[in-house]
Structure formats: structure tokens, C-alpha cells
XYZ file of C-alpha atoms in Angstrom:
676
model
C -0.474 0.205 -0.279
C 1.391 3.661 -1.030
C 2.093 5.952 1.514
C 0.252 9.467 0.313
C 2.311 12.803 1.613
C 0.805 16.313 1.512
C 1.462 17.980 -1.179
C 4.078 20.576 1.006
C 5.312 17.317 2.558
C 6.218 15.733 -1.001
C 7.549 18.683 -2.543
C 10.356 18.981 0.840
C 10.905 15.286 0.463
C 11.184 15.366 -3.528
C 13.601 18.424 -3.209
C 15.660 16.616 -1.026
C 16.201 13.852 -3.444
C 17.226 16.453 -5.570
C 19.829 17.719 -3.039
C 21.423 14.109 -2.357
C 21.559 13.117 -6.341
C 23.305 16.715 -6.946
C 25.679 15.600 -4.027
C 26.500 12.444 -5.936
C 27.633 14.760 -8.943
C 29.046 17.140 -7.657
C 31.749 14.740 -5.814
C 32.290 12.481 -8.869
C 32.935 15.455 -10.807
C 35.457 17.330 -8.650
C 38.629 17.611 -9.541
C 40.326 18.860 -6.142
C 39.445 17.128 -2.779
C 41.436 17.105 0.287
C 41.699 13.648 1.908
C 38.782 12.158 4.123
C 38.780 12.455 7.874
C 41.788 9.833 9.224
C 39.785 8.608 11.516
C 37.069 6.939 9.181
C 39.951 5.786 6.440
C 43.601 5.388 7.457
C 43.280 4.071 11.050
C 43.156 0.520 11.443
C 40.577 -0.656 13.554
C 43.366 -1.755 16.489
C 44.012 1.974 16.344
C 40.607 3.212 16.384
C 40.019 2.333 19.613
C 42.760 2.128 20.945
C 42.684 6.025 21.126
C 43.240 7.575 23.685
C 41.009 8.525 26.453
C 41.108 11.140 29.541
C 38.012 11.208 31.294
C 38.046 7.834 32.849
C 41.285 7.973 35.025
C 41.997 12.258 34.701
C 44.865 11.267 32.591
C 45.581 10.105 29.280
C 45.246 6.749 28.381
C 43.946 3.908 25.866
C 40.467 3.131 26.141
C 41.679 -0.773 26.617
C 43.148 0.254 29.744
C 40.688 2.106 30.957
C 39.200 0.880 34.559
C 35.528 1.321 33.093
C 33.575 0.598 29.715
C 34.053 3.689 27.179
C 32.680 5.198 24.225
C 34.118 7.746 21.689
C 32.282 9.564 19.176
C 34.692 11.262 17.151
C 33.633 15.043 15.073
C 34.175 12.607 12.024
C 30.915 10.456 12.954
C 29.032 13.508 14.334
C 29.063 15.023 10.293
C 28.920 11.419 8.837
C 25.725 10.013 11.051
C 23.893 13.776 10.761
C 24.061 14.650 14.274
C 22.083 17.871 15.552
C 22.232 17.434 19.795
C 24.483 15.607 22.457
C 21.255 13.636 22.630
C 21.526 12.310 19.199
C 24.830 11.455 20.046
C 24.220 9.751 23.417
C 21.360 7.725 22.075
C 23.338 6.390 19.538
C 25.753 4.593 22.137
C 24.798 0.943 23.516
C 23.293 1.385 26.922
C 21.893 4.645 26.568
C 18.363 5.910 25.280
C 16.836 9.410 25.341
C 13.344 10.590 26.625
C 11.818 14.011 25.440
C 8.936 15.419 26.785
C 8.745 18.454 24.084
C 10.666 20.640 26.211
C 13.852 19.071 27.292
C 15.836 16.046 26.581
C 16.275 13.276 29.582
C 19.265 10.519 28.682
C 18.582 6.887 30.409
C 21.208 4.496 31.132
C 21.601 1.272 31.741
C 17.665 0.937 32.218
C 17.439 3.665 34.831
C 15.187 7.250 33.305
C 13.313 8.582 36.243
C 10.609 10.904 35.695
C 11.071 14.564 36.725
C 14.939 13.664 36.757
C 16.873 16.895 35.147
C 19.888 14.589 34.252
C 21.069 14.829 37.290
C 22.980 11.068 37.136
C 25.136 11.809 34.544
C 28.122 14.338 35.191
C 28.179 16.833 31.999
C 31.621 18.170 31.833
C 33.191 20.565 28.846
C 37.055 19.818 28.316
C 36.818 18.701 31.862
C 35.124 21.404 33.429
C 31.488 20.849 35.512
C 28.750 21.914 33.659
C 25.491 20.401 35.921
C 23.658 23.976 36.723
C 23.538 24.513 40.862
C 19.567 24.779 41.398
C 18.427 21.268 39.674
C 21.825 19.898 38.597
C 20.656 19.401 35.804
C 22.786 18.512 32.368
C 21.700 20.086 29.401
C 22.072 17.829 26.479
C 19.403 19.104 23.467
C 19.553 22.495 22.201
C 19.953 23.905 25.635
C 23.641 22.221 25.896
C 25.831 25.657 25.435
C 28.194 24.348 22.700
C 27.215 24.408 19.328
C 27.574 20.487 18.078
C 29.969 21.315 15.462
C 32.393 22.501 17.841
C 33.299 19.124 18.964
C 36.095 17.038 18.760
C 35.139 14.095 20.063
C 32.629 13.129 23.032
C 34.281 10.653 25.872
C 31.821 8.905 27.458
C 32.508 7.452 30.731
C 29.766 4.138 32.085
C 29.597 2.962 35.951
C 30.364 5.589 38.808
C 32.315 8.579 38.577
C 32.511 9.348 42.217
C 35.694 8.700 43.434
C 37.084 11.005 40.760
C 33.975 13.721 39.970
C 31.990 13.572 43.414
C 28.236 13.946 43.140
C 26.228 13.584 39.583
C 29.037 11.366 38.340
C 26.386 8.404 39.006
C 25.663 6.270 36.302
C 27.952 8.023 33.380
C 30.610 10.470 32.949
C 30.034 12.748 29.814
C 33.355 14.869 28.814
C 32.838 16.914 25.634
C 36.107 17.293 23.918
C 36.210 21.175 22.049
C 37.687 21.841 18.806
C 40.919 23.957 19.242
C 42.482 26.808 17.058
C 44.728 24.602 14.716
C 41.637 22.338 14.149
C 40.137 25.614 12.172
C 43.322 26.737 10.535
C 40.788 29.822 9.299
C 37.283 30.541 9.253
C 34.163 28.363 8.991
C 30.687 29.358 7.696
C 27.663 26.854 8.203
C 24.043 26.938 7.478
C 21.208 24.329 7.571
C 17.895 24.143 6.707
C 15.645 21.489 7.735
C 11.578 20.472 8.520
C 9.269 22.342 10.844
C 10.986 25.453 9.531
C 14.136 24.800 11.196
C 16.851 26.689 10.161
C 20.781 27.277 11.844
C 23.549 29.347 10.699
C 27.434 29.358 12.674
C 30.848 31.673 11.692
C 33.411 30.338 13.454
C 37.277 31.546 13.659
C 40.250 29.134 15.119
C 44.033 29.404 14.300
C 47.393 29.160 15.843
C 50.060 32.015 15.410
C 54.068 32.264 15.369
C 53.594 33.464 18.796
C 52.222 30.453 20.153
C 48.864 31.514 20.659
C 45.963 29.648 20.169
C 42.244 30.921 19.627
C 39.058 29.606 18.644
C 35.567 31.472 18.246
C 32.190 30.670 17.268
C 28.968 32.226 17.385
C 25.355 30.180 15.813
C 21.691 30.834 15.985
C 19.213 28.275 15.994
C 15.381 28.686 15.400
C 12.996 25.957 14.553
C 9.174 26.640 14.831
C 8.496 22.793 15.421
C 5.306 21.159 15.052
C 2.809 23.672 14.194
C -0.336 21.391 14.865
C 0.227 19.007 17.842
C -2.117 16.866 18.601
C -3.466 15.583 22.574
C -6.547 13.306 23.559
C -6.482 14.210 26.976
C -7.361 17.551 25.452
C -9.828 16.736 23.010
C -12.920 18.862 23.765
C -14.077 21.867 22.059
C -12.974 24.310 25.203
C -9.652 22.970 24.715
C -9.482 23.309 20.410
C -10.099 20.128 19.942
C -6.743 18.565 21.743
C -4.380 20.771 18.828
C -1.672 22.621 20.269
C -0.815 25.022 17.938
C 2.175 27.145 17.373
C 3.902 26.162 20.462
C 6.299 23.616 19.529
C 9.123 26.183 18.648
C 12.441 25.856 20.029
C 15.369 28.948 19.388
C 18.771 29.382 20.964
C 21.943 31.122 20.351
C 25.448 30.122 21.364
C 29.120 32.006 21.906
C 32.220 30.574 22.721
C 35.820 31.430 23.020
C 38.769 29.877 24.177
C 42.699 31.304 24.156
C 45.771 29.134 24.861
C 49.201 30.389 25.420
C 52.284 28.867 26.846
C 50.472 25.981 28.822
C 47.172 28.812 29.998
C 43.575 28.136 28.452
C 41.049 30.793 28.972
C 37.783 29.584 27.814
C 34.355 30.691 27.631
C 30.403 30.212 26.591
C 27.418 31.696 26.733
C 24.001 30.420 25.607
C 20.494 31.365 25.721
C 17.610 28.620 24.833
C 14.122 29.700 24.830
C 11.183 26.763 24.041
C 7.285 26.770 23.624
C 5.885 24.204 26.169
C 2.866 22.381 23.958
C 2.225 19.561 26.620
C 0.272 22.246 29.082
C 2.441 20.862 32.131
C 1.382 21.448 35.736
C -1.713 22.405 34.922
C -1.769 25.103 33.160
C -3.971 26.290 30.407
C -3.694 24.337 27.369
C -2.605 26.158 23.503
C -1.626 28.986 25.583
C 1.140 30.823 23.389
C 2.257 32.032 26.776
C 3.769 29.287 28.077
C 7.570 28.990 27.655
C 10.793 28.135 29.351
C 14.038 29.998 28.983
C 17.738 28.924 29.813
C 20.649 31.192 29.878
C 24.176 29.771 30.462
C 27.518 31.500 30.811
C 31.227 29.750 32.068
C 34.519 31.118 32.205
C 37.150 28.612 32.846
C 41.039 29.590 33.262
C 43.446 26.147 33.381
C 46.880 26.387 33.545
C 48.683 22.346 32.723
C 52.331 21.685 32.951
C 54.248 18.770 32.532
C 57.969 18.733 34.522
C 61.123 17.717 32.647
C 60.959 14.314 35.509
C 57.541 13.495 33.885
C 55.300 15.166 36.736
C 52.559 16.718 35.769
C 50.383 19.554 37.156
C 47.034 20.957 36.524
C 44.983 24.169 38.279
C 41.795 25.668 36.870
C 39.498 28.133 38.798
C 36.259 28.981 37.234
C 33.028 30.786 37.381
C 29.388 30.002 36.096
C 26.011 31.746 36.168
C 22.619 29.620 34.882
C 19.117 31.699 34.818
C 16.370 29.823 34.241
C 12.876 31.391 33.597
C 9.505 29.699 33.057
C 6.195 31.684 32.267
C 2.931 29.459 33.435
C -0.667 30.549 32.555
C -3.359 29.613 34.879
C -7.273 29.887 34.937
C -7.591 30.559 38.734
C -11.240 30.913 38.498
C -13.978 29.090 40.778
C -16.088 26.538 38.906
C -18.983 28.191 36.914
C -16.796 31.566 36.951
C -15.708 33.363 33.897
C -12.176 32.610 33.386
C -9.208 34.883 35.586
C -6.277 34.194 33.788
C -3.064 34.851 35.310
C 1.016 34.202 34.577
C 2.809 32.416 37.031
C 6.194 33.089 36.727
C 8.893 30.483 37.942
C 12.224 31.216 37.794
C 15.590 30.119 39.155
C 19.608 32.098 39.657
C 22.403 30.292 40.441
C 25.898 31.669 40.385
C 29.137 29.949 41.686
C 32.982 30.260 41.257
C 35.576 26.860 41.648
C 38.612 25.872 41.605
C 40.742 22.603 41.090
C 44.552 21.400 41.384
C 45.535 17.607 40.366
C 49.140 16.331 40.113
C 50.256 12.894 38.526
C 53.345 11.260 38.842
C 55.334 8.028 38.379
C 56.581 6.546 41.381
C 58.633 3.225 41.468
C 58.265 1.784 37.994
C 54.955 0.326 38.257
C 52.766 3.248 39.877
C 51.289 6.131 38.616
C 49.789 8.284 40.935
C 47.324 10.967 41.171
C 45.808 13.574 43.859
C 44.114 16.263 43.828
C 41.696 18.800 45.686
C 38.476 20.834 44.524
C 36.429 23.426 45.871
C 32.849 24.971 44.871
C 31.080 28.054 46.240
C 27.431 27.955 45.560
C 27.086 31.879 46.685
C 23.898 31.468 44.625
C 21.342 29.341 44.688
C 18.035 31.355 44.120
C 14.261 29.985 43.544
C 11.263 32.206 43.227
C 7.430 31.865 42.171
C 4.979 34.420 42.263
C 1.735 35.747 40.262
C -0.866 37.818 41.864
C 1.346 37.063 45.255
C 4.269 35.607 46.112
C 4.765 31.725 46.405
C 8.113 31.549 46.777
C 11.718 33.535 47.189
C 13.801 31.020 48.310
C 17.475 32.323 48.934
C 20.478 30.081 49.735
C 24.189 29.747 49.986
C 26.185 26.462 50.130
C 29.275 24.952 49.112
C 31.494 21.845 48.340
C 35.002 20.440 49.034
C 36.862 17.169 48.388
C 39.963 15.484 48.071
C 40.622 12.274 45.668
C 43.586 10.311 44.999
C 44.102 7.086 42.551
C 46.964 4.731 41.722
C 47.498 2.760 38.610
C 49.533 -0.081 39.800
C 51.157 -2.542 37.271
C 51.094 -5.458 39.439
C 52.286 -7.978 36.321
C 53.341 -7.013 32.657
C 49.737 -7.791 31.764
C 48.084 -6.936 34.997
C 46.987 -3.791 36.412
C 45.040 -2.262 39.384
C 43.581 0.588 39.262
C 42.463 2.088 42.823
C 40.717 5.347 43.701
C 38.667 7.003 46.274
C 37.489 10.776 47.106
C 35.847 11.980 49.928
C 33.156 14.885 49.199
C 31.700 17.325 52.346
C 28.495 18.964 51.283
C 27.514 22.008 53.300
C 23.785 21.338 52.845
C 23.881 17.156 53.029
C 26.885 15.947 54.889
C 30.361 14.073 53.649
C 30.895 11.079 51.450
C 33.763 8.963 50.841
C 33.620 6.750 47.665
C 35.776 3.944 46.160
C 36.486 2.462 42.602
C 38.655 -0.656 42.301
C 39.600 -2.099 38.740
C 41.785 -5.351 38.121
C 42.877 -5.212 34.075
C 44.079 -8.026 33.050
C 45.620 -9.265 29.707
C 46.255 -12.753 29.398
C 46.923 -12.363 25.282
C 47.916 -9.225 23.332
C 44.152 -8.669 21.832
C 42.422 -9.641 25.077
C 41.564 -7.525 28.483
C 39.173 -8.265 30.712
C 38.119 -5.401 33.341
C 36.737 -6.125 36.630
C 35.233 -3.184 38.478
C 33.653 -2.275 42.025
C 32.575 1.382 42.593
C 30.585 3.504 44.537
C 29.184 6.653 43.825
C 26.349 9.207 45.214
C 24.100 11.715 44.792
C 23.634 14.868 46.924
C 20.253 16.183 46.549
C 19.730 19.541 45.059
C 17.848 22.850 46.320
C 15.357 22.461 44.111
C 14.440 19.023 45.621
C 14.775 20.288 49.328
C 13.363 23.542 49.126
C 11.478 24.146 46.472
C 7.410 25.137 47.294
C 5.182 26.977 45.072
C 2.806 27.727 47.787
C 0.508 24.275 48.014
C -0.370 25.032 44.252
C 1.743 21.627 42.815
C 4.852 21.014 44.912
C 6.235 21.240 48.071
C 9.479 21.212 49.811
C 11.260 18.308 51.421
C 14.406 19.633 53.655
C 15.074 16.394 54.853
C 16.085 14.431 51.591
C 19.194 12.471 51.838
C 22.056 11.455 49.435
C 21.205 8.196 47.665
C 23.988 6.291 46.542
C 24.634 3.336 44.172
C 27.092 0.084 44.435
C 28.320 -1.280 41.098
C 30.002 -4.176 39.584
C 30.935 -4.878 36.345
C 32.840 -7.448 33.977
C 34.179 -6.018 31.098
C 35.717 -8.321 28.089
C 37.404 -6.990 25.119
C 38.570 -9.133 22.299
C 40.267 -7.863 19.103
C 39.403 -10.486 16.044
C 41.780 -10.205 13.326
C 42.469 -6.972 11.991
C 38.923 -5.630 11.912
C 36.667 -6.259 14.160
C 36.981 -5.650 18.108
C 34.085 -7.112 20.323
C 33.289 -5.867 23.795
C 30.718 -7.350 26.161
C 29.382 -6.135 29.425
C 27.852 -7.711 32.179
C 26.717 -5.187 35.200
C 25.102 -5.193 38.661
C 23.786 -1.814 40.153
C 22.033 -1.507 43.887
C 20.594 1.937 44.803
C 19.757 3.120 47.895
C 17.464 5.790 49.036
C 16.496 6.592 45.219
C 15.537 10.472 44.862
C 12.133 10.487 43.292
C 9.632 12.907 42.991
C 5.953 11.541 43.374
C 2.351 12.537 44.559
C 1.578 12.872 47.984
C -1.772 11.463 48.530
C -2.329 13.371 51.506
C -2.566 16.667 49.677
C -1.798 15.367 46.078
C 1.382 17.914 45.962
C 4.392 17.016 43.843
C 7.468 16.088 46.320
C 10.642 14.375 46.499
C 11.032 11.331 48.456
C 13.869 9.011 49.140
C 12.117 6.054 48.501
C 13.077 2.194 48.838
C 15.920 0.442 46.454
C 16.404 -0.464 43.244
C 18.741 -3.086 41.474
C 19.489 -3.164 38.060
C 21.460 -5.925 36.221
C 22.327 -6.177 32.768
C 24.419 -7.436 29.412
C 25.868 -4.899 27.106
C 27.087 -6.557 23.857
C 29.040 -4.760 20.718
C 31.094 -5.658 17.625
C 32.665 -2.723 15.901
C 34.262 -3.328 12.524
C 36.890 -1.642 10.348
C 37.871 -2.661 6.762
C 40.181 -1.087 4.106
C 38.664 2.193 2.659
C 36.510 3.089 5.575
C 34.034 0.886 5.839
C 33.232 0.952 9.517
C 30.358 -0.101 11.520
C 28.974 -1.043 15.242
C 26.454 -3.432 16.394
C 25.308 -3.228 19.302
C 22.366 -4.862 22.284
C 21.657 -4.365 25.365
C 19.713 -6.364 27.999
C 18.828 -4.889 31.262
C 16.359 -5.154 34.175
C 15.848 -2.769 36.704
C 13.393 -3.264 39.502
C 12.001 -1.794 42.557
C 12.860 -4.146 45.614
C 10.454 -3.605 47.583
C 7.438 -4.560 44.956
C 9.572 -6.371 42.521
C 8.220 -4.399 39.522
C 9.967 -2.613 36.538
C 10.160 0.636 37.091
C 8.418 3.078 34.455
C 10.628 4.264 31.471
C 12.807 1.324 31.649
C 13.296 -0.596 28.223
C 14.547 -4.205 28.715
C 15.985 -4.551 25.178
C 18.280 -1.691 23.308
C 19.734 -3.107 19.498
C 21.269 -0.521 17.622
C 22.817 -0.216 14.527
C 25.565 2.020 12.856
C 27.061 1.811 9.654
C 29.580 4.176 7.506
C 29.696 3.620 3.962
C 32.554 5.242 1.915
C 31.434 5.756 -1.783
C 33.152 7.806 -4.616
C 37.221 7.651 -3.713
C 36.319 8.113 -0.456
C 35.178 11.501 -1.409
C 31.257 10.619 -0.423
C 29.585 8.801 2.482
C 26.783 7.069 3.635
C 25.920 7.209 7.064
C 23.166 4.343 8.178
C 21.577 4.556 11.591
C 19.119 1.685 13.270
C 17.708 1.885 16.557
C 15.660 -0.635 18.198
C 13.487 -0.029 21.797
C 11.690 -2.508 23.383
C 8.258 -1.389 25.378
C 8.517 0.556 28.357
C 5.943 1.264 31.330
C 4.296 4.781 32.044
C 3.447 6.272 35.560
C -0.204 5.100 35.069
C 1.188 1.404 34.397
C 0.229 1.517 30.540
C 3.119 -0.244 27.976
C 4.610 2.116 25.554
C 5.034 0.574 22.540
C 8.171 -0.597 21.184
C 9.751 1.721 18.696
C 12.193 1.597 15.857
C 13.912 4.558 14.141
C 16.479 4.608 10.887
C 17.913 7.721 10.166
C 20.222 8.134 6.784
C 22.809 10.705 5.688
C 24.850 11.470 2.706
C 27.804 13.768 4.078
C 30.371 14.737 0.812
C 33.869 16.131 2.067
C 34.899 18.810 -0.450
C 32.185 18.311 -3.652
C 34.055 21.868 -4.030
C 37.104 23.218 -2.443
C 36.539 24.053 0.838
C 32.593 23.044 0.980
C 31.448 20.163 3.097
C 27.633 19.129 2.413
C 25.188 16.635 4.069
C 21.429 15.598 3.850
C 20.033 13.347 6.232
C 16.434 12.115 7.052
C 15.482 11.206 10.361
C 12.852 8.526 11.149
C 13.034 7.120 7.700
C 9.932 5.220 7.758
C 7.916 7.604 9.429
C 7.650 5.529 12.567
C 4.699 6.479 15.376
C 6.171 6.301 18.632
C 6.240 8.099 22.009
C 7.704 8.893 25.497
C 6.141 8.151 28.899
C 5.289 11.786 30.651
C 6.340 12.670 34.048
C 4.314 13.544 37.012
C 3.846 16.808 35.877
C 2.220 16.153 32.930
C -1.553 14.986 32.273
C -0.601 12.961 28.968
C 0.616 9.228 29.919
C 2.278 9.534 26.398
C 4.055 11.938 24.547
C 4.037 11.689 20.735
C 7.700 12.253 19.006
C 8.391 13.150 16.129
C 7.645 11.314 12.578
C 9.908 11.620 9.350
C 11.642 15.004 9.037
C 14.836 16.259 7.153
C 18.084 18.388 7.328
C 20.653 20.040 4.853
C 23.672 21.419 5.702
C 26.461 23.444 3.865
C 29.661 24.078 5.462
C 32.493 26.359 3.627
C 36.132 26.988 5.353
C 37.719 29.974 4.315
């Protein structure tokens, strides 16, 4: 049975097909082209998978020697797969999945993605600097991420508890974004893109390294999308609420600015982002189909780092940074009594956070068999404000807090093929007490191309000021200052094996046990939302991945994840926790390595909603064609997302009337970049 598309949609995809054809013709006729990205065409599978990683141990080491299961996504993969956001990147990795409520993106790891969690259980870093803000501890991964996706050199993802080095929020994973440097640009770049839902983006960047040794990178970008102009929600399907149709409320606008200067071991880095998002879901019982409902996030940071290696090999890093984050939300409510004319008020919800912090670290080799790091960190949250008001003030909360920590780690070479990595960190939080968290990893390589990792670790997440103190006057949510930190204990076995010259396999077995889980619930006594420490959760699972690379640049990976996360008190599987994830990624080089096709297939099994219903399984296929230098100094790509227009949804949260929130169908993007 043929699918009939609306005229405008059909014309758009016809235009996209023409553009793809033009890319092929231009690639065939190009007379001058640079070499394709080295990581796609030149590196062997062993070189590709033994690239150096920093984030696992806070010093550079091969991924096979890291005390964790590690994934790395490079700039070349970002281009060829057509990734638009950090959420797209994380969604492609084994054991990760994404939930989108048409306002924020939320990351799930190994079967755990609780509604009401603003990504507080992953630690997000930019070049080693903490980015989670200090009110909600939120890690932004969508269009609200403060760094343009085109400025990413690589993404390092460290699975498992990372509190032994990083403290709170390094609960399930640490994600470190390594940015491109001035030498990676060697001049200017201008980029433009357009896509479905009236989506446009423009970027201008410049970077270079000068004879004086000064290296600089500067970039600015703007993004604008009208979103789905007519979203239907069956929960509001009545004439009084526009028959369930939210019109022109899915818009998304953001701007980003980034700058970095490096000279003689010093690096000054700064970024600013501003994102405004329309909210079509009428969350928190607001008026449906009201264009005044939106959220806005603004984030600024500046980080000064000094790094030096002495003649004896001792490494020293110190840094000091400042962060500012402001959130604003406008929420329209009808507060009229039943039977009375509407009386609409605009409820203003806001928070402002400012903090500065510093860290120093020393790395040194001792007695030939030990590589030791030791460091200390301090963070002063000198401004943590939350407010809520309309005709009266419901919340005007002003707080300060601080945290200091010390940590140490020793990588001990017991035998030539046996390494013990042991570390511990002690954190002291002024509002929630202290915590000590160890990590032990035994890494054994019985053969040249074989590695086993036995890993044990604990981590914690301190309750944030939003969970502790938010109270909007008994309207929707109340405070709980008695919250205590939640804790996780993890056991993991990792088996890595190179197979011949072209294949690499990874198999992980993991078992997690979480105590004092902080969860957003509805109190039946007053029907208000409140965060509570509720019971215990255990999770067990298996991750398997096979990666391959062949001559000419054909590259691919196939992964499967089985995960079972259950409430230990009830024995029930947690909501928004799929048991099965399966993913296929394939890069096919064509036309003398000038033209690439990137294909993704992502499967996620059914999940439970908060109401106990099942969200059906999803099958999403993405296709990108990418051409490097079809004309001199140009890059061009065209992408189709959700190629087969599969209808699926994500579970809603406590603040939603909707049990299920529909996701986007088929969409496209075309992108052109020029280097000068």
C-alpha cells in the first residue's frame, strides 16, 4: 500500500532527493578534494579503538587500559551520521536511550531514566569542567547544551560510577565534551542548515595558531525552529480546549557563543547560551493551547586552566572557573472558581544560580610501577535563588552552599599484563553531609588482543536545592528538606577482544544496587508533587557490541543491551525502563572516499508509563549522505531522520496529564559548510 504524503511534505522530500543526487554528481566531477577524515579511512580497527581517553582516570590512557567501559564519538562520526544535538550522540551509544517531553531531553542509562530527573545522574563536562548547574543539577543535552555541536572534537563517555574522581552526579556515567582547538580550524568556517518544521541554523567560526604560540577559537551560532505547528493531545480533545490541538507552541530558539585562548600552558575558555522553548503539553496543569507558556535557559561560564609537565614527567593542572545559570518559566493559569468567568494569571517561575570553583591535580609516576594522581576541589555556590509568584509571592528562597573534596588514585602495574587501578574521593557538602566513594578495577590482558576488566565502585548524588526547598505555595509542589543523598554500588565485568585485523568486540555484565533513591512522587495526602527517598532499586544487565573497520573506510558497529531495573520492595520493573536496546551504525564510503553514507537503526522495547500502561516498542532509522570537498573547501550533507515515519511516544512525567507524549515523525535536514 503506497503512502500518500501531503503536497508540501511530498515536495520537501522530492527536493531533498534532488539535493542528494546533486551531491553525488558534484562528488563525481570534483577535481580537487582533501583526504577524507583519517579516523574513517586510515586508522586500523586497533588504532581506532585504542585512541587515547582522558576522562576515565583524569590522565591520558588507551581505552582498553581505562578502568571503565568507554565509548568515544569523533567529529567525523558526528558529521557522517548527521547528529544535531548531544542527545543524538548519546542515543546512538550502547546502553543509552533518550526521552523527550517536548521541552527537555532526558538521558537514560542502563535501564534508568526517572521522570522528574533533569539528567542529575550523569555528570556533564566540557574539557574537564563541570557544566551541571547548581539549582537542579541539570545536564543540558538538547538545543540547550551551551556548546554548538560543530565545535565538538570528540565525546568521551565513561560508564559506571565516577564519584571516586568527580563527586556527586557522576552516578551512572561521566560525559566529557572535548572541543575543537584553533589548530583544528586553521581559518574560518561558515555553516548553514535548513530542515523540516521550518528549522534553520547558522554558524560562523574562526580558529588559528599563531607564530607567537597563541592559539584561539571563536564561534557564534543561531538556531530557530517553529516545531510541529499542530500537535494533537487526546487528553484535551474537547471544543473548550481547541479539540486537543496545540498550535504553534513547539518552537525552539537558541544562540551560542564560544571563545578559547591558549598560550604557554594557560587556557581561557568561555561560553554563553540562551535558549527559549515553547511548551505545547500544558504541563503543571496550565491552560492548554496558550502561547504564553514557555521556558528559557541562559548559561555562561568562564574557565582559566594552567597545565604543565615537568622534566621528570610530573604533571600539574590547576583551574579556576565561574558559572552563571538563569531559568525563567511563564505558566498561564485560570484560577477562577468553577462556573465563574475565566480569571487568567501568569505564574512566573524562576531560578538563578552563580558559583565559582577551583581544582588542582598532580600526576606522577613512582617506583616505575605506580602512576598516582592526587587532587583537591572546591566549589562555592554563592547564589542559589528560586522564586515563584503571580498575584502573590509563593516562593522567594535564597541560599548559599559549598562543597570541598580531596581525591587520589593509583594505577599499579602488578605484572606486565595485570594492572590494579584504585581510587577514592571524599566530599563534604554543607547542606547534605559528607561521602567517601572508592573505585577498584583489575585489568588483565592474558593475550595481546584480549582484555578483562573487573570493576567495583560506589557513587552518590547529593539532593539539590530544587529537590530540598522548592515550594510553590501548595499549588503543585512542596519542599522536603529532610532528603538525604542517594547511593549506588556497582559491580561490572568487561571483556574486550580484537578479532583479526578488522573487528573488536565488547561484552559487559553489570549489577547496580541503589539505596535511598530520590524520586518525584505525588503525596496522596494533599495531591502535591514532592521528592522523597523511596526504597531500593536493583539493576542487572548485559551489553554486547561488535565494531568493525575495513580498508577504504567501511566502518560499523552493532550493539545489543539487555537491562532489568526493578523496585526491590515491589518487584516491579521501573517506569520508562526498556528491557532491550539494539542499535546498528554503518558508514559506507563511496566515490573515491569523497562521499559517505551514514545509516543508523535504533530499536527500543516497550516501557511502562507512570499509569502502568505500556509504550510500544520503537524502530527508528536515520540516513545521512555526507560529502567532503565536493567543491574546494566545502562540506555538504543531507539527512533523513525517522526515515520510515514510525509513530512512537515517550512516557510523560508527574507534571503531565499525558501518559504518553508523541515524538516526531519523518524529518529532514540539509547542511552546507564552507572553510576559508
